Amino acid sequence: SGDRPLTGIVLADALPARLVYVPDSAAASVASDFATETGDDGSTVLTWRLQRTLRPGESGFVRFRTVVK
């Protein structure tokens, strides 16, 4: 919430070792660049970089699937 536009938004989620990301399951309601990488602790880090500014009152979502090993 707030009254200023947000730019340069990056969302990240680190998956613990017991979760395995399901390839091609990532989605976002706002245009974004998605990437996965391995964290320093061996976790899988999922990152979305939003491609545009979010105006006050706008919202969106990201989602993905995992499998428990």
Tab-separated table of C-alpha atoms in Angstrom, residues 4-68:
chain	number	residue	atom	x	y	z
A	4	ARG	CA	4.014	6.225	-4.767
A	5	PRO	CA	4.782	4.082	-7.813
A	6	LEU	CA	7.211	1.217	-7.266
A	7	THR	CA	10.019	0.531	-9.745
A	8	GLY	CA	12.794	-2.035	-9.870
A	9	ILE	CA	10.742	-4.646	-8.029
A	10	VAL	CA	12.476	-7.984	-7.479
A	11	LEU	CA	10.716	-10.873	-5.737
A	12	ALA	CA	12.755	-13.852	-4.557
A	13	ASP	CA	11.987	-17.084	-2.743
A	14	ALA	CA	14.586	-19.587	-1.533
A	15	LEU	CA	13.345	-23.180	-1.498
A	16	PRO	CA	14.706	-25.424	1.241
A	17	ALA	CA	16.422	-28.641	0.149
A	18	ARG	CA	13.292	-30.727	0.794
A	19	LEU	CA	11.387	-28.868	-1.972
A	20	VAL	CA	12.102	-29.334	-5.675
A	21	TYR	CA	10.905	-26.661	-8.100
A	22	VAL	CA	8.684	-28.028	-10.896
A	23	PRO	CA	10.215	-26.739	-14.160
A	24	ASP	CA	8.081	-24.307	-16.173
A	25	SER	CA	5.565	-23.904	-13.329
A	26	ALA	CA	6.479	-20.297	-12.490
A	27	ALA	CA	3.908	-17.673	-13.443
A	28	ALA	CA	3.299	-13.994	-12.746
A	29	SER	CA	0.367	-11.668	-13.355
A	30	VAL	CA	2.751	-8.830	-14.271
A	31	ALA	CA	5.345	-9.076	-17.050
A	32	SER	CA	8.596	-10.225	-15.447
A	33	ASP	CA	11.887	-11.942	-16.090
A	34	PHE	CA	12.110	-15.231	-14.184
A	35	ALA	CA	15.303	-17.044	-13.206
A	36	THR	CA	16.454	-19.839	-10.934
A	37	GLU	CA	19.859	-20.158	-9.328
A	38	THR	CA	21.512	-22.100	-6.558
A	39	GLY	CA	21.980	-20.233	-3.289
A	40	ASP	CA	25.150	-20.322	-1.194
A	41	ASP	CA	23.456	-22.842	1.098
A	42	GLY	CA	22.421	-25.151	-1.784
A	43	SER	CA	18.833	-23.931	-1.872
A	44	THR	CA	17.067	-23.179	-5.147
A	45	VAL	CA	16.392	-19.449	-5.417
A	46	LEU	CA	13.503	-18.331	-7.641
A	47	THR	CA	13.607	-14.701	-8.776
A	48	TRP	CA	11.107	-12.524	-10.650
A	49	ARG	CA	12.226	-9.065	-11.899
A	50	LEU	CA	9.162	-7.026	-12.790
A	51	GLN	CA	9.504	-5.282	-16.138
A	52	ARG	CA	7.352	-2.275	-15.344
A	53	THR	CA	6.381	0.153	-12.629
A	54	LEU	CA	3.475	-0.702	-10.332
A	55	ARG	CA	1.224	2.288	-9.763
A	56	PRO	CA	-0.460	3.011	-6.419
A	57	GLY	CA	-3.345	0.594	-5.902
A	58	GLU	CA	-2.070	-1.967	-8.435
A	59	SER	CA	-1.355	-5.505	-7.342
A	60	GLY	CA	-0.121	-8.742	-8.793
A	61	PHE	CA	0.997	-12.233	-7.954
A	62	VAL	CA	3.689	-14.798	-8.618
A	63	ARG	CA	3.255	-18.518	-8.196
A	64	PHE	CA	5.111	-21.773	-8.721
A	65	ARG	CA	4.850	-25.454	-7.901
A	66	THR	CA	7.151	-27.703	-5.923
A	67	VAL	CA	7.416	-31.381	-5.093
A	68	VAL	CA	8.398	-32.562	-1.627
